[in-house]
mmCIF file of C-alpha atoms in Angstrom:
data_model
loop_
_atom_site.group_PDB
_atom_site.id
_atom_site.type_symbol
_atom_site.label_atom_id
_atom_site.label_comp_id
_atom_site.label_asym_id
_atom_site.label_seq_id
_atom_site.Cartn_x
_atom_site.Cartn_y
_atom_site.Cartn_z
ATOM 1 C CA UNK N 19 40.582 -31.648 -21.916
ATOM 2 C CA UNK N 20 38.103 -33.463 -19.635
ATOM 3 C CA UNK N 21 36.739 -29.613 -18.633
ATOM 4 C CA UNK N 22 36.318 -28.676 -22.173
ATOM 5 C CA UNK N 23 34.554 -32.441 -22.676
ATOM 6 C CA UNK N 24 32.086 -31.622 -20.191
ATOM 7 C CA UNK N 25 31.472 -27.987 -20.971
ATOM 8 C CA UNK N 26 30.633 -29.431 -24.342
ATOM 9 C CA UNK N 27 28.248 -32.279 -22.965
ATOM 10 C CA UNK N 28 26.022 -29.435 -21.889
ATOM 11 C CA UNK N 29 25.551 -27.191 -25.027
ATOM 12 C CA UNK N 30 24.326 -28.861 -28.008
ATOM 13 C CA UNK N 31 25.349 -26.553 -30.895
ATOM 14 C CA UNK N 32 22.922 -24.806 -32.823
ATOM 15 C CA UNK N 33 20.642 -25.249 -29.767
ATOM 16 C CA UNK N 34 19.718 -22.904 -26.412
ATOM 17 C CA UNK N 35 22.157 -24.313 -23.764
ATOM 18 C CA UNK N 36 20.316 -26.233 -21.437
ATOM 19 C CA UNK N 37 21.826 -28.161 -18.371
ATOM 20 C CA UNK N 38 21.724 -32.039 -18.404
ATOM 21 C CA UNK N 39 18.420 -33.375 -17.109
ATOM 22 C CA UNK N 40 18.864 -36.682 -14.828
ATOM 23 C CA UNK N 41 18.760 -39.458 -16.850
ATOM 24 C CA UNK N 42 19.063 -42.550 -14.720
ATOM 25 C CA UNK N 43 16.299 -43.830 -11.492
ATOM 26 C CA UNK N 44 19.401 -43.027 -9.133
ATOM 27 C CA UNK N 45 19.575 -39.479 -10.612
ATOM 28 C CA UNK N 46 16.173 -38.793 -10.468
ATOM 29 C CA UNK N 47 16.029 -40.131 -6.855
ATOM 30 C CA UNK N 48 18.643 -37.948 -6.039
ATOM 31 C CA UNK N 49 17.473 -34.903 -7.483
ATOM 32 C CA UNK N 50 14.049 -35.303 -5.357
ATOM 33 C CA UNK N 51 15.374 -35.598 -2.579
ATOM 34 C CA UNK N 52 17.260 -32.847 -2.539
ATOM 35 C CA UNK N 53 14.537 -30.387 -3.863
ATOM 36 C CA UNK N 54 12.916 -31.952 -1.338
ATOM 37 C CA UNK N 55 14.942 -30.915 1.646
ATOM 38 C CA UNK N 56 15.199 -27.216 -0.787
ATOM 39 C CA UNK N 57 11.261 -27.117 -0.480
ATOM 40 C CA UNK N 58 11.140 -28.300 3.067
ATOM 41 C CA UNK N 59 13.208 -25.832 4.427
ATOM 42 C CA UNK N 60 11.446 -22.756 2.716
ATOM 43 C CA UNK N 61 8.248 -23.858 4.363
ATOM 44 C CA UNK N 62 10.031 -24.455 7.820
ATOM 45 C CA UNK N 63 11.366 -20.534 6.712
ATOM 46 C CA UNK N 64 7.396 -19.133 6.481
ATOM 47 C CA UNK N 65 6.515 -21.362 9.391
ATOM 48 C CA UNK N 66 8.555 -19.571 11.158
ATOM 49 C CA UNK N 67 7.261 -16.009 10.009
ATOM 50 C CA UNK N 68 3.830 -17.370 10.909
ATOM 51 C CA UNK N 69 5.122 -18.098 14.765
ATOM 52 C CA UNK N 70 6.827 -14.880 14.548
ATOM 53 C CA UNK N 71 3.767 -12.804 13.806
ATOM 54 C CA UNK N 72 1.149 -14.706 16.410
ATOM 55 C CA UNK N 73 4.078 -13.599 19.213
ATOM 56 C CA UNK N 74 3.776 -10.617 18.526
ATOM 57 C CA UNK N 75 -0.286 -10.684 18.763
ATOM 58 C CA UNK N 76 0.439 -12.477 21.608
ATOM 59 C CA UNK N 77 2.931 -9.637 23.375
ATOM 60 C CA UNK N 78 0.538 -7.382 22.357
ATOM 61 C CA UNK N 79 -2.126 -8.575 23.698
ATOM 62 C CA UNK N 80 -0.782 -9.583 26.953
ATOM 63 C CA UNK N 81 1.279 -6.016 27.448
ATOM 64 C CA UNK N 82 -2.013 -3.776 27.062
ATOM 65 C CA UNK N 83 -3.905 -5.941 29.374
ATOM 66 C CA UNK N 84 -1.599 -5.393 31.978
ATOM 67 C CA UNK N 85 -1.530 -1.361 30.875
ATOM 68 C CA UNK N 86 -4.841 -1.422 31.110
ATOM 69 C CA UNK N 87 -6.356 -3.224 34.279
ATOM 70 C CA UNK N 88 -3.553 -2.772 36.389
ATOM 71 C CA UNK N 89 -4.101 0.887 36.874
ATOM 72 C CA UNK N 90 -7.416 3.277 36.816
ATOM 73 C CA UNK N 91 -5.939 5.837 35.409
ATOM 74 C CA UNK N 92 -5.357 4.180 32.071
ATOM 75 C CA UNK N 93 -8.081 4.666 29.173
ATOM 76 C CA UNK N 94 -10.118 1.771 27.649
ATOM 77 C CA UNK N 95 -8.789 3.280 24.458
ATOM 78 C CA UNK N 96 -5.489 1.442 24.957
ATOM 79 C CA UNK N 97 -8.324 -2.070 24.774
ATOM 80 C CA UNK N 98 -9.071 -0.793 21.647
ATOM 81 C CA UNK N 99 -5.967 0.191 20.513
ATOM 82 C CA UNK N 100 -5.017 -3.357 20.948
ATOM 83 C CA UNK N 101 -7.883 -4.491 18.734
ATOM 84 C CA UNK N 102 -6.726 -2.683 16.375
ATOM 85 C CA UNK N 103 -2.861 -3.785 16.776
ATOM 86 C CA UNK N 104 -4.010 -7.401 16.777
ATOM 87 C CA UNK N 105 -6.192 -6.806 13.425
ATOM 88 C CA UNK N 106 -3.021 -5.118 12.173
ATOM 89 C CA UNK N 107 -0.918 -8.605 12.757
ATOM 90 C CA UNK N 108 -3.672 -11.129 11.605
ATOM 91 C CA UNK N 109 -3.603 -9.095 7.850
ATOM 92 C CA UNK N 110 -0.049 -9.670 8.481
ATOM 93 C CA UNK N 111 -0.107 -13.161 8.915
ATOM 94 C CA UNK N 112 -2.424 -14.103 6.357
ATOM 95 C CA UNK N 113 -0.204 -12.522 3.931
ATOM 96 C CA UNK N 114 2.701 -15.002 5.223
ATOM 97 C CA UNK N 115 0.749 -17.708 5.518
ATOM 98 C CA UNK N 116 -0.784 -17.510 1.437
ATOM 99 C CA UNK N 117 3.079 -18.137 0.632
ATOM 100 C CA UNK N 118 3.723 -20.882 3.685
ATOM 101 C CA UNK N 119 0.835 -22.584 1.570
ATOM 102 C CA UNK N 120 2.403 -23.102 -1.680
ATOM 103 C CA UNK N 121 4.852 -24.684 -0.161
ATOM 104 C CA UNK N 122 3.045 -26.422 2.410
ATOM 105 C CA UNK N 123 1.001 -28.417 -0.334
ATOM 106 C CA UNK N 124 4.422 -29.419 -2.452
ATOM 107 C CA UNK N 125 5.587 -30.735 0.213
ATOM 108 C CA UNK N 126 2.269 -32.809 1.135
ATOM 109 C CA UNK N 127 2.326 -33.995 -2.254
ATOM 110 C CA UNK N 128 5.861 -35.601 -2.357
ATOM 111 C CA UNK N 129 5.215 -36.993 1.230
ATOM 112 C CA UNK N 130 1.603 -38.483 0.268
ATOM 113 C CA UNK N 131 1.812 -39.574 -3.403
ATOM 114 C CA UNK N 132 5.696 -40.938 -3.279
ATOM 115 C CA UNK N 133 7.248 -41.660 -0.222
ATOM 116 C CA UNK N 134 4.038 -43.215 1.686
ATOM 117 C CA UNK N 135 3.566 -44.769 -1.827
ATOM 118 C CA UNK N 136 7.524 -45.989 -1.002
ATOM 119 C CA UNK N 137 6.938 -47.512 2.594
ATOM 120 C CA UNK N 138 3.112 -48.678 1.613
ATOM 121 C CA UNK N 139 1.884 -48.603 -1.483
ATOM 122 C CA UNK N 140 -2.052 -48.408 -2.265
ATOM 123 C CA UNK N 141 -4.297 -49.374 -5.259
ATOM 124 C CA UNK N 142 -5.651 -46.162 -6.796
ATOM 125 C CA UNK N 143 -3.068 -43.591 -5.203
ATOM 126 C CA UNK N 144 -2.919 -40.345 -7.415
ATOM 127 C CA UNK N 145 -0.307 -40.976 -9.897
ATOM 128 C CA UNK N 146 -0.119 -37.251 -11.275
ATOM 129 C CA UNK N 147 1.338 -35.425 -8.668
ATOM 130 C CA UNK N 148 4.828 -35.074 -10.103
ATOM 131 C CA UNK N 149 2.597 -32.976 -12.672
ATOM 132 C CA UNK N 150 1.276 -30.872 -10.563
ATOM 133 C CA UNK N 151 4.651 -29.945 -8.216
ATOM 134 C CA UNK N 152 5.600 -29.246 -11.762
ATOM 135 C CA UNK N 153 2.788 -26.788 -12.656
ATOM 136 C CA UNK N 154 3.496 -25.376 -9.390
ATOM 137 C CA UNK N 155 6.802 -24.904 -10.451
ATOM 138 C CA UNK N 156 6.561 -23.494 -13.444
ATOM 139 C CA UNK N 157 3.713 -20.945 -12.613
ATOM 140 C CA UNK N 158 4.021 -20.916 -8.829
ATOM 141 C CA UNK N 159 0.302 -19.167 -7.545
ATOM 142 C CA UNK N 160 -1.468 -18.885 -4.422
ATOM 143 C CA UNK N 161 -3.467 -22.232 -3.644
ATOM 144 C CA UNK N 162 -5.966 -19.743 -0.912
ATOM 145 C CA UNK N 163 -7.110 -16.326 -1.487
ATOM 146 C CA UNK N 164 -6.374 -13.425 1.493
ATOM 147 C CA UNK N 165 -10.271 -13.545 2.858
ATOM 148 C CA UNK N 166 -9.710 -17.803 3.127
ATOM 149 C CA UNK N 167 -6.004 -17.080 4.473
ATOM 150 C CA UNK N 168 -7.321 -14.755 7.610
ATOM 151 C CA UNK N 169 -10.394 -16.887 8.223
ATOM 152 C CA UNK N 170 -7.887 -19.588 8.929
ATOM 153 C CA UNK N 171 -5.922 -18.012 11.110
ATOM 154 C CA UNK N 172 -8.349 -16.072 12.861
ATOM 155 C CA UNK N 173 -10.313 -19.178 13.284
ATOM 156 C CA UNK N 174 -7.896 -20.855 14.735
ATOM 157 C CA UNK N 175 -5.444 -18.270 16.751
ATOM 158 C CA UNK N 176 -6.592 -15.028 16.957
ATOM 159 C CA UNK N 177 -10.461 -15.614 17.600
ATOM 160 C CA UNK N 178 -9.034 -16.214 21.453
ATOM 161 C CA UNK N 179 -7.409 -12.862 21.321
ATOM 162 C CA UNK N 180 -10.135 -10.758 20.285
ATOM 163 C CA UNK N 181 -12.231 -12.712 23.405
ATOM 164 C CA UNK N 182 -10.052 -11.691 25.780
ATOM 165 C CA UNK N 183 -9.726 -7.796 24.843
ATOM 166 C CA UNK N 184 -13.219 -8.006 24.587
ATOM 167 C CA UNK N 185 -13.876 -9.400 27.634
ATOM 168 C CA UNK N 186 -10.981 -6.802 29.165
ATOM 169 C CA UNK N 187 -12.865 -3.716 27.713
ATOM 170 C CA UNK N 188 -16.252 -4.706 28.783
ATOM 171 C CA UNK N 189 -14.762 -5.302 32.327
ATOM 172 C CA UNK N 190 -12.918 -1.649 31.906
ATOM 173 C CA UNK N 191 -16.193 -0.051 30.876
ATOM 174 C CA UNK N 192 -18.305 -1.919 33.671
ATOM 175 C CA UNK N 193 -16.121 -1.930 36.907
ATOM 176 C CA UNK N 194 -16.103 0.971 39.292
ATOM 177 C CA UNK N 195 -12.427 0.327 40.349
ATOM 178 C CA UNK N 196 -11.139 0.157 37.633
ATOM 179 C CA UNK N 197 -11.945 3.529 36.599
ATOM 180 C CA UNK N 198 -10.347 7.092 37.597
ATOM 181 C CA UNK N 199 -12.770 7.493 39.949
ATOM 182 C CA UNK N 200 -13.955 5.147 42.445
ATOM 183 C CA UNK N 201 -17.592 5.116 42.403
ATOM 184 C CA UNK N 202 -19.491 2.837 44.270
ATOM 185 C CA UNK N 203 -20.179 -0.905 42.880
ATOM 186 C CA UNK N 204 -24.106 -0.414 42.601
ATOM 187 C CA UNK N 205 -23.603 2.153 39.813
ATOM 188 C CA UNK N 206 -21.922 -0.609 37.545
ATOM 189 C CA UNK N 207 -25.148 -1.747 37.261
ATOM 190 C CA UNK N 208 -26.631 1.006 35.382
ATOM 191 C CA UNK N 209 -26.408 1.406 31.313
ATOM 192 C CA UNK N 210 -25.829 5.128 31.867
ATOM 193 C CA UNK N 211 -22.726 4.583 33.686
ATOM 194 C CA UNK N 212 -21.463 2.226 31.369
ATOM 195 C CA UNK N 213 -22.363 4.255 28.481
ATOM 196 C CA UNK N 214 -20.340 7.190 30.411
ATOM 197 C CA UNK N 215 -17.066 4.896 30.897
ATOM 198 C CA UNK N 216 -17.036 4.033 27.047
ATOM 199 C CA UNK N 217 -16.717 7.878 25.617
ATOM 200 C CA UNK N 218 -13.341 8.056 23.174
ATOM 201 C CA UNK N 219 -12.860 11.676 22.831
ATOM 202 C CA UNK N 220 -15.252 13.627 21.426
ATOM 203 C CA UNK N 221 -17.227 9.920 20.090
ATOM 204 C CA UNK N 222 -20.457 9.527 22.515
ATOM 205 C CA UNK N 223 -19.805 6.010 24.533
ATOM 206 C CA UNK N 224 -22.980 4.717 22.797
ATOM 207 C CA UNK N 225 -21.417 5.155 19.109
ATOM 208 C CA UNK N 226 -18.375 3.636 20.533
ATOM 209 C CA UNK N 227 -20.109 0.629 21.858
ATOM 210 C CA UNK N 228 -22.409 0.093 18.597
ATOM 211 C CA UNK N 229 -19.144 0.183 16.819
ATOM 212 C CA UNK N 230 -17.376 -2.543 19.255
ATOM 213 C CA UNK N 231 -20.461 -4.816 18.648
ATOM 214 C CA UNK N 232 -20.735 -4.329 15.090
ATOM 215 C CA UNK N 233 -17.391 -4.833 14.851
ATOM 216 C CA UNK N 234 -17.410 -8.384 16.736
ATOM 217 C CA UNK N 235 -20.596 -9.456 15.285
ATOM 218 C CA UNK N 236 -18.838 -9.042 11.583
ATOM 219 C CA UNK N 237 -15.234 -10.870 12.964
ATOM 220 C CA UNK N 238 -17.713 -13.798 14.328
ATOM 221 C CA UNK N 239 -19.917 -14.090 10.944
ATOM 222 C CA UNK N 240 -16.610 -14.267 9.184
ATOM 223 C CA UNK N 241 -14.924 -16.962 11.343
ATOM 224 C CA UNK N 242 -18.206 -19.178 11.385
ATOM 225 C CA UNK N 243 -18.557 -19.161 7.797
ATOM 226 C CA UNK N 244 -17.837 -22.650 6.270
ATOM 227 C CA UNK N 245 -14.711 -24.201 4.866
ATOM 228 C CA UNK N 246 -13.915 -24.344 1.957
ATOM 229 C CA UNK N 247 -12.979 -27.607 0.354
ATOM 230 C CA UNK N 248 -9.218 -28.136 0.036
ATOM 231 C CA UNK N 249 -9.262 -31.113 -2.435
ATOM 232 C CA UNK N 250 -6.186 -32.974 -2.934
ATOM 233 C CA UNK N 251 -4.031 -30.356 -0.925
ATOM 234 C CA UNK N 252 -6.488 -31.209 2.485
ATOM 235 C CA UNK N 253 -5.834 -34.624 3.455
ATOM 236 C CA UNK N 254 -5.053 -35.736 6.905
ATOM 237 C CA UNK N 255 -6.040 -33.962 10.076
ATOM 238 C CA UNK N 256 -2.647 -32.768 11.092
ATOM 239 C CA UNK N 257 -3.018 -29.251 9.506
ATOM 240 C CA UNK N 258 -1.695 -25.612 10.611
#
């Protein structure tokens, strides 16, 4: 009897069957705190694709520098190779790291408009953010678009590891020992030998290097451009 009193509780007849909505402060307290755990863990979830992706830029990185300059018989291609590998990862990433943002900015808005508003509460604090976790809810979208997503994360991890296979390749190019044959150091001053050392199959080592530099100036213009303001979603300084 009590089953059948509490199936009936939930349907209203004549009406779509909707569950029971909290009703009482305890409830509702309840209830957002667990979503909240719910939410935190799916962002601990994309974190952790995030850290899984830079890794493997990182393994990269680190395996075809030691290909690379520990031998002269290896190519400078493998340098650029890696460029492209890393490139490869940071699309990748900013892919994860649109969806890590969703929930990234729930969670900031629970933690900064209720709970700091619990343990200290200020005059004037936004008072609308349970409406927007709800609008995020109901039509979840990306807060950052992919262009704003990879300028993040190249500003802040992978700009280091396109300097150091730059730096590598350059050092490839330039350095008589570490090439097949061991010329001697005076000709690592000349632009002809350099030139020489860049050729990538049947691509001239000039057109190679013009397409290295254009190809750095563009990453560097993109990772200097401004910020873009994050509103409500960018408070505090302790950001990913």
């Amino acid at each position: 009897m009590k089953m059948e009193e509490d199936r009936t509780s939930l349907v209203r007849e004549g009406e779509d069957a909707r569950p029971l909505l909290p009703s009482t402060p305890s409830e509702v307290t309840n209830t957002l705190i667990h979503y909240y755990r719910g939410e935190l863990g799916r962002m601990t979830s994309w974190r952790d694709r995030i850290d899984r992706t830079s890794n493997w830029a990182i393994t990269v990185v680190a395996a075809l520098l030691s290909v690379s300059l520990s031998t002269p018989t290896s190519h400078h291609g493998v340098l650029l190779f890696g460029m492209m590998l890393v490139t490869l990862l940071l699309m990748i990433e900013a892919r994860r790291y649109r969806f890590f943002d969703i929930y990234r900015a729930r969670i900031r808005q629970i933690e900064r408009c209720y709970f700091a508003e619990i343990l200290a509460p200020e005059a004037g604090a936004g008072g609308e953010w349970a409406m927007v976790v709800a609008r995020s809810l109901r039509k979840p979208r990306f807060l950052l678009s992919y262009q704003e997503a990879m300028h993040r994360r190249l500003k802040r991890n992978y700009g280091w590891m396109y300097f150091i296979l730059l730096l590598a390749w350059c050092l490839k190019i330039s350095t008589p020992k570490l090439q097949t044959e061991g010329m001697p150091a005076l000709q690592a001053q000349s632009w002809a030998y350099v030139i020489d050392n860049a050729v990538l199959g049947p691509v001239p080592g000039l057109a190679v290097i013009a397409i290295v530099v254009a190809f750095y100036l563009g990453m560097l213009g993109f990772a200097l451009r401004p910020d873009r303001d994050e509103g409500e979603f960018g408070r505090g300084e302790a950001h990913v």
